[in-house]
GROMACS .gro file of N, CA and C in nm:
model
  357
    1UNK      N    1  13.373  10.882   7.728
    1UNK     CA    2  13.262  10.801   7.776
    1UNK      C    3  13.289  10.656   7.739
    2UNK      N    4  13.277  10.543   7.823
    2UNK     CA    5  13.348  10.447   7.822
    2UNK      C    6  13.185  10.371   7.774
    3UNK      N    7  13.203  10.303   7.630
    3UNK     CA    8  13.089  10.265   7.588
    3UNK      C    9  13.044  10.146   7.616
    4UNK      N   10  13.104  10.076   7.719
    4UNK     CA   11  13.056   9.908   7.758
    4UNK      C   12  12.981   9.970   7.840
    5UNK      N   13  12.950  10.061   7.903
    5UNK     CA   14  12.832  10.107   8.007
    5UNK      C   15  12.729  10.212   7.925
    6UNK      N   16  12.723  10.181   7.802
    6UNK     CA   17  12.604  10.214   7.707
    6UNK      C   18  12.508  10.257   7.748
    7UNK      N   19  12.434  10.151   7.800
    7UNK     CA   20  12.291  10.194   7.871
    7UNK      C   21  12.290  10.264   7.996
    8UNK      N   22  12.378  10.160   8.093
    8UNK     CA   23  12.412  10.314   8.226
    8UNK      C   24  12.418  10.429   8.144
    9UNK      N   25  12.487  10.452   8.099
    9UNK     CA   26  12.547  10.593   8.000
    9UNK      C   27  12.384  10.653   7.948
   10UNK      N   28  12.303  10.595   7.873
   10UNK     CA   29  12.161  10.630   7.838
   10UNK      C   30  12.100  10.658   7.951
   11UNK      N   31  12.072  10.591   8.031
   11UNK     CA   32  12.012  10.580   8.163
   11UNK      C   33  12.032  10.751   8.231
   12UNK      N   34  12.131  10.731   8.270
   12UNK     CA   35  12.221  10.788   8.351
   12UNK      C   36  12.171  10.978   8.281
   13UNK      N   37  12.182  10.978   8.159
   13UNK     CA   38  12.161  11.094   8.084
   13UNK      C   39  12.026  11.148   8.090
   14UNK      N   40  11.960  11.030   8.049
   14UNK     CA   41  11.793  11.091   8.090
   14UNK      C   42  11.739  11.084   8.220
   15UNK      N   43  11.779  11.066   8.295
   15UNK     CA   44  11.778  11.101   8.457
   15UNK      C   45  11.848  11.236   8.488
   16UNK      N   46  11.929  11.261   8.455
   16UNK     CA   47  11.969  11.345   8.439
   16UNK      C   48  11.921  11.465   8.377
   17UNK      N   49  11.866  11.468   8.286
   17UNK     CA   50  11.781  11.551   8.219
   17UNK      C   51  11.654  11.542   8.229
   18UNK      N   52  11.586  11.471   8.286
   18UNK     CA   53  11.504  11.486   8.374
   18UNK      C   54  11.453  11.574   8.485
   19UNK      N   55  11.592  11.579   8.554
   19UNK     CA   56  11.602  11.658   8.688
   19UNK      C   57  11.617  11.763   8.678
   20UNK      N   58  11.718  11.780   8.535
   20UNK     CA   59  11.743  11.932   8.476
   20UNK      C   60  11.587  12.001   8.482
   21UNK      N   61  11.523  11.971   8.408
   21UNK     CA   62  11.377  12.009   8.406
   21UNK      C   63  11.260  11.994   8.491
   22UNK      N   64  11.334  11.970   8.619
   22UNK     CA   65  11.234  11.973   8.734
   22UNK      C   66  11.149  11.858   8.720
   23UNK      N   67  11.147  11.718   8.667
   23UNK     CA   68  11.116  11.579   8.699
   23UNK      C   69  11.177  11.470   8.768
   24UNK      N   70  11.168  11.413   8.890
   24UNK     CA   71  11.222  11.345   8.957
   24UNK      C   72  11.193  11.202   8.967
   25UNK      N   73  11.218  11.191   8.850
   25UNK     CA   74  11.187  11.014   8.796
   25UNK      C   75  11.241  10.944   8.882
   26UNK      N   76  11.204  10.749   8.935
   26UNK     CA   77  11.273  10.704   8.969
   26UNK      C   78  11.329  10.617   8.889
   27UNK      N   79  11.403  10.517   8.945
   27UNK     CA   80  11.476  10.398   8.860
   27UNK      C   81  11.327  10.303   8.838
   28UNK      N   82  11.280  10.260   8.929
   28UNK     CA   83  11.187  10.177   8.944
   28UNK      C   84  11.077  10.161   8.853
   29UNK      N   85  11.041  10.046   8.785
   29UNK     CA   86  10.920  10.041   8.742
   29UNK      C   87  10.782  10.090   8.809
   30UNK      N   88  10.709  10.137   8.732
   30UNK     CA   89  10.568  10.189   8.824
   30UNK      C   90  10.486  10.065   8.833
   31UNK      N   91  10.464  10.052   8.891
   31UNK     CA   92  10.345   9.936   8.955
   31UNK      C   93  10.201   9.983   8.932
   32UNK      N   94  10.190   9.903   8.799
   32UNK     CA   95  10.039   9.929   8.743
   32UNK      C   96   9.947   9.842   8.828
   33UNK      N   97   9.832   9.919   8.843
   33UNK     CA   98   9.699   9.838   8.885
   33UNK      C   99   9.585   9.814   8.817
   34UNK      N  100   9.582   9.738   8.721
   34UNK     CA  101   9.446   9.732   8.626
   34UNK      C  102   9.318   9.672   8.681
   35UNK      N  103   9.277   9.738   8.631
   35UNK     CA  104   9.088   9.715   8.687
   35UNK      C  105   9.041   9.610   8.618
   36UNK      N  106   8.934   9.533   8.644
   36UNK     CA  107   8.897   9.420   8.594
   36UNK      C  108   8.840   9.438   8.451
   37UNK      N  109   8.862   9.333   8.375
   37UNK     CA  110   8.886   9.354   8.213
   37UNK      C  111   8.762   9.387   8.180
   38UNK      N  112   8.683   9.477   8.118
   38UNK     CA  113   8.594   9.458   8.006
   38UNK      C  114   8.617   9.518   7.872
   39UNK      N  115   8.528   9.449   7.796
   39UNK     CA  116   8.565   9.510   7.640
   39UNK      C  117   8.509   9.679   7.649
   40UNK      N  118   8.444   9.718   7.692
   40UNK     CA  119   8.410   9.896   7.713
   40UNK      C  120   8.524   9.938   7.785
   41UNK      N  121   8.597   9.909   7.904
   41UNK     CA  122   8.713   9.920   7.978
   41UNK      C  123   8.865   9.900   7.877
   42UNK      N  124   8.809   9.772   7.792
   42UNK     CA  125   8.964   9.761   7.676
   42UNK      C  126   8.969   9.889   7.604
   43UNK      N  127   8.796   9.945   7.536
   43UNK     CA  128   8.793  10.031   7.396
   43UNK      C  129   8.837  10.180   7.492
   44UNK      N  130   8.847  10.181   7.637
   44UNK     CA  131   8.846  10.340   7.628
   44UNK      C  132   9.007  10.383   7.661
   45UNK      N  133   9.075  10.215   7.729
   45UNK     CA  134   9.227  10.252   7.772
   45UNK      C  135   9.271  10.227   7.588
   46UNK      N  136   9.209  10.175   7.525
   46UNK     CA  137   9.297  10.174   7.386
   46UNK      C  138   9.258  10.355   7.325
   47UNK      N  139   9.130  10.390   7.363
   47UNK     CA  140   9.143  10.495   7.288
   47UNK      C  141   9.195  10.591   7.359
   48UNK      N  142   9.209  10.642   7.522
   48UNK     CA  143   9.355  10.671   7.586
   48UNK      C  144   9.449  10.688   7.506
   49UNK      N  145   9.543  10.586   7.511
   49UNK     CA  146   9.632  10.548   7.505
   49UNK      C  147   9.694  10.579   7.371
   50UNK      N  148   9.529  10.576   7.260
   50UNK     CA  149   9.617  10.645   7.128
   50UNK      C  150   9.585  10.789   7.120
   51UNK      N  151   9.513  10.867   7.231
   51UNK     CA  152   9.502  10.976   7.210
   51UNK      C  153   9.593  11.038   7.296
   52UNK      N  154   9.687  11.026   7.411
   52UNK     CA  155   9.735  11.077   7.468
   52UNK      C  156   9.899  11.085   7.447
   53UNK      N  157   9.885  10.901   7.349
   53UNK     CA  158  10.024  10.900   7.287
   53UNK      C  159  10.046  10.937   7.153
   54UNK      N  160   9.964  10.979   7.061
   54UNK     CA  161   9.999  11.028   6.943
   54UNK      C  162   9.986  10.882   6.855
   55UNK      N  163   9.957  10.795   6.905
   55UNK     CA  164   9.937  10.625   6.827
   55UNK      C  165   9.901  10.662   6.693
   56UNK      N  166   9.931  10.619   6.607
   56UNK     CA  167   9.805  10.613   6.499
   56UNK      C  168   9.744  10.491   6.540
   57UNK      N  169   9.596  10.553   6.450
   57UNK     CA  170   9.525  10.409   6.500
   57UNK      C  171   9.523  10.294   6.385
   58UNK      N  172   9.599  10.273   6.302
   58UNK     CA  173   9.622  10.161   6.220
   58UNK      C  174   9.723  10.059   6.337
   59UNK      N  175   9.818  10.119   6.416
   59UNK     CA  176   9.860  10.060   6.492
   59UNK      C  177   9.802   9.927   6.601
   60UNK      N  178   9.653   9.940   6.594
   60UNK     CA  179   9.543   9.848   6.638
   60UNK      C  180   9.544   9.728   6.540
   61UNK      N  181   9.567   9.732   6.486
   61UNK     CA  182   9.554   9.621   6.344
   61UNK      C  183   9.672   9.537   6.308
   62UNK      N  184   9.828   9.611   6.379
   62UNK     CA  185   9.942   9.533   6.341
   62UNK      C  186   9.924   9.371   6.405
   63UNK      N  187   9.970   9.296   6.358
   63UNK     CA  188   9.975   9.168   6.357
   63UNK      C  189  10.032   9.128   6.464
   64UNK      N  190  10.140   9.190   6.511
   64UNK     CA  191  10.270   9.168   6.708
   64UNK      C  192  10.176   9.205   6.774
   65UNK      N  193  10.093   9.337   6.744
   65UNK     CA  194   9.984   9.392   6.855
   65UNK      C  195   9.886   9.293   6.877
   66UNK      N  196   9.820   9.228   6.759
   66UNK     CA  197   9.713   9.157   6.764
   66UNK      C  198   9.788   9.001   6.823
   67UNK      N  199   9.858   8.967   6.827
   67UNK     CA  200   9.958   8.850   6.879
   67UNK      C  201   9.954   8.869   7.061
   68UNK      N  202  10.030   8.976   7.051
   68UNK     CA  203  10.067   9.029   7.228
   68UNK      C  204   9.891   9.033   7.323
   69UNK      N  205   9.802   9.088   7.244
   69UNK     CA  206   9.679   9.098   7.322
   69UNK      C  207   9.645   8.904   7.332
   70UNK      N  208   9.596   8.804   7.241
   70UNK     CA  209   9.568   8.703   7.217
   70UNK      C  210   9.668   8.637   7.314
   71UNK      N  211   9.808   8.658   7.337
   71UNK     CA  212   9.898   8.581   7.424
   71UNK      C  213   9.851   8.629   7.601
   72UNK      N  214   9.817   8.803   7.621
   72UNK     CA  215   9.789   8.784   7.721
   72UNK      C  216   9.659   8.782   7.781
   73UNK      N  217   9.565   8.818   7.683
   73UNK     CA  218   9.445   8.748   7.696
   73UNK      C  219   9.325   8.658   7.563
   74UNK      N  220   9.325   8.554   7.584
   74UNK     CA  221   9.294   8.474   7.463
   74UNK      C  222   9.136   8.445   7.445
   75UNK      N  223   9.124   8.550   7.304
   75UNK     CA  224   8.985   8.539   7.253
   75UNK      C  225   8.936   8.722   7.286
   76UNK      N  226   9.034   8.748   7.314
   76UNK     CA  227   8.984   8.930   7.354
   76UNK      C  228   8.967   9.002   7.209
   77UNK      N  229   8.863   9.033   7.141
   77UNK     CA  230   8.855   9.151   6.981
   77UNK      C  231   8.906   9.293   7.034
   78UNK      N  232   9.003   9.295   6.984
   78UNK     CA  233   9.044   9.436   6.968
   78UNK      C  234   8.966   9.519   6.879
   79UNK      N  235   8.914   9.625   6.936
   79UNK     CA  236   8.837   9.730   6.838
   79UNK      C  237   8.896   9.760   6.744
   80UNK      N  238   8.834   9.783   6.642
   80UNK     CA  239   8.941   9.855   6.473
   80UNK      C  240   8.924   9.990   6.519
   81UNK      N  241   9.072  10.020   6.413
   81UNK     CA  242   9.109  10.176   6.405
   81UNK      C  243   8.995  10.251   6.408
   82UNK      N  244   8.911  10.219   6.282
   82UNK     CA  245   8.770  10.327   6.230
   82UNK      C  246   8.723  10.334   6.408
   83UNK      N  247   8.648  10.228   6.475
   83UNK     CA  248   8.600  10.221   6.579
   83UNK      C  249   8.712  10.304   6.715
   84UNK      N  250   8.834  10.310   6.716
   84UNK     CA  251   8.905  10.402   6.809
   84UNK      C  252   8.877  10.515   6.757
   85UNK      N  253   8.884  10.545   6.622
   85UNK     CA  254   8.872  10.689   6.620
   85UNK      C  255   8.718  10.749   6.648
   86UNK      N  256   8.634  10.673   6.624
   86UNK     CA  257   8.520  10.706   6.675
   86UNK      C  258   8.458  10.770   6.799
   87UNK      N  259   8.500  10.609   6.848
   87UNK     CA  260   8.540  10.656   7.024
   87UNK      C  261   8.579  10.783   7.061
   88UNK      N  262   8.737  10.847   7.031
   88UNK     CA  263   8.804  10.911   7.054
   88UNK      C  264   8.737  11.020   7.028
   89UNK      N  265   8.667  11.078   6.909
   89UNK     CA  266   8.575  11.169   6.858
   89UNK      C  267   8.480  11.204   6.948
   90UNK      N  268   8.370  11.090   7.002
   90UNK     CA  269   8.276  11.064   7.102
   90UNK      C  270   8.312  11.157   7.234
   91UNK      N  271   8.427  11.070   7.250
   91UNK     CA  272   8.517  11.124   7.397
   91UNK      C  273   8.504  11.284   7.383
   92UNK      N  274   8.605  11.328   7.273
   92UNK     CA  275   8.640  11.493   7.269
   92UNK      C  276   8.479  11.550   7.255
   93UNK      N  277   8.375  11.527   7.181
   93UNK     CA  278   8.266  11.591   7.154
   93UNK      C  279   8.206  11.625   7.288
   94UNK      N  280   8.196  11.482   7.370
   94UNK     CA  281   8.137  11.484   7.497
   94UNK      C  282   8.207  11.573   7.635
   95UNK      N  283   8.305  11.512   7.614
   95UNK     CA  284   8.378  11.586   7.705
   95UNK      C  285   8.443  11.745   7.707
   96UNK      N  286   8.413  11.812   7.573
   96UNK     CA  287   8.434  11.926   7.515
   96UNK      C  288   8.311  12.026   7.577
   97UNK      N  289   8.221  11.970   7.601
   97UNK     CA  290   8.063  12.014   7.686
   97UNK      C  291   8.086  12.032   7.834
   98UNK      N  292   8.180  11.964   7.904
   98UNK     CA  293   8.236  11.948   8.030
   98UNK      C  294   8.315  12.085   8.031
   99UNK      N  295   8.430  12.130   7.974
   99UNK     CA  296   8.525  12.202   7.957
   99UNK      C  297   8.456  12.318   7.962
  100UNK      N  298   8.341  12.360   7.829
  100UNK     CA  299   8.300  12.459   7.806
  100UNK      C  300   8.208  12.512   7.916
  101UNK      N  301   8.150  12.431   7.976
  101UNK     CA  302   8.034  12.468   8.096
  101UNK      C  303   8.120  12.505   8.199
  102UNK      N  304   8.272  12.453   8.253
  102UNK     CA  305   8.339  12.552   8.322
  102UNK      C  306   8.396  12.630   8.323
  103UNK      N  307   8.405  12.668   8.190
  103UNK     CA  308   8.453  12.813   8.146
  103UNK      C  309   8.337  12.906   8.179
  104UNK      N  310   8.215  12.859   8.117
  104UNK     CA  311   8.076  12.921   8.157
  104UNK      C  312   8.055  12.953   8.291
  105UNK      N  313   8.056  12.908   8.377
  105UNK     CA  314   8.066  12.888   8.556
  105UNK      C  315   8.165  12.990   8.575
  106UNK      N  316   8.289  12.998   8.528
  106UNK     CA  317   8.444  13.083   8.552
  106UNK      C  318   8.412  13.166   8.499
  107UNK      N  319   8.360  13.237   8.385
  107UNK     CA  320   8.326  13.348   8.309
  107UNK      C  321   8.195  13.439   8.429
  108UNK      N  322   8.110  13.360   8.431
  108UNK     CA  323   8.006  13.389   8.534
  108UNK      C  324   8.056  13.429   8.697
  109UNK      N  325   8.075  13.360   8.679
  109UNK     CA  326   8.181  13.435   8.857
  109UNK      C  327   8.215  13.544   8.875
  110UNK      N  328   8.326  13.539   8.745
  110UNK     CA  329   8.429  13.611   8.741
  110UNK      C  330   8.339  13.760   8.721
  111UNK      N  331   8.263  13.757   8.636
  111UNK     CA  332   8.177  13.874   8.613
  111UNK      C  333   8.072  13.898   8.729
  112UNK      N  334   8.042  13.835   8.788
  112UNK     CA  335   7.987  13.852   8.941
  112UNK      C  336   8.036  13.921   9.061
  113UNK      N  337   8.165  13.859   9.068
  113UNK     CA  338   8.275  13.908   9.197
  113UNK      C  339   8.309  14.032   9.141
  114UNK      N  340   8.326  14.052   9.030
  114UNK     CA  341   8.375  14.231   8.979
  114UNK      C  342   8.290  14.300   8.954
  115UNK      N  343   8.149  14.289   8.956
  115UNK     CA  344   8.036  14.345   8.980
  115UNK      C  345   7.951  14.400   9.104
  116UNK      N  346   8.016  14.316   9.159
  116UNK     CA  347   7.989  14.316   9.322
  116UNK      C  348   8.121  14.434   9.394
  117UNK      N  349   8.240  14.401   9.340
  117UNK     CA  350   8.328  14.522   9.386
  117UNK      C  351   8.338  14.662   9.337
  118UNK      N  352   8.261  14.673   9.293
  118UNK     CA  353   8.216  14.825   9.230
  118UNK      C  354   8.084  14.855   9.326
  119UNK      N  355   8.024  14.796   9.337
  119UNK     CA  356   7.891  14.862   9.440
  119UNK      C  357   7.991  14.883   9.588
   0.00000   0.00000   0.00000
């Protein structure tokens, strides 16, 4: 493996293994579309973002993070950790009521339609 093509070489591998596993990534950047800013809109893609990526949430507090938000938008408060995890809590509690009521609905059916095929 000829190592001046390093990154082709990286590249090249996880595309590759990608495909192995039935994902058909492209080269291309994805073309994000963000919705217009609010601070309720900032607190729920930050708490996203650390719940879907494994973030810790002290990661809200680093100093590059708190730099990078202020450079691309200036005067924006980033929520504290305590406050993401809150959120995030909020989220699962609430949305855990969603989940369970269609299991409830699917359980109910399900015992309906096989009740009905016996008569």
């Amino acid at each position: 493996m000829n190592t001046k093509y390093g990154t082709t070489n990286l590249l090249n591998g996880a595309f590759k293994c990608d495909s192995d596993r039935g994902l058909f990534p492209t080269r291309e950047t994805p073309r994000v579309v963000a919705p217009r800013y609010s601070h309720a809109a900032h607190r729920a893609l930050i708490a996203l973002r650390s719940a879907s990526d494994n973030r810790p949430f002290h990661a809200l507090s680093d100093k590059h993070y708190l730099m990078e938000v202020e450079m691309l938008r200036p005067g924006t408060i980033v929520p504290s950790p305590s406050t993401t995890s809150r959120d995030i809590n909020d989220l699962y509690l609430e949305l855990s009521k969603n989940v369970r009521n269609y299991f409830r609905v699917r359980l109910f059916l399900s015992l309906m339609y096989s009740n009905s095929n016996i008569i």
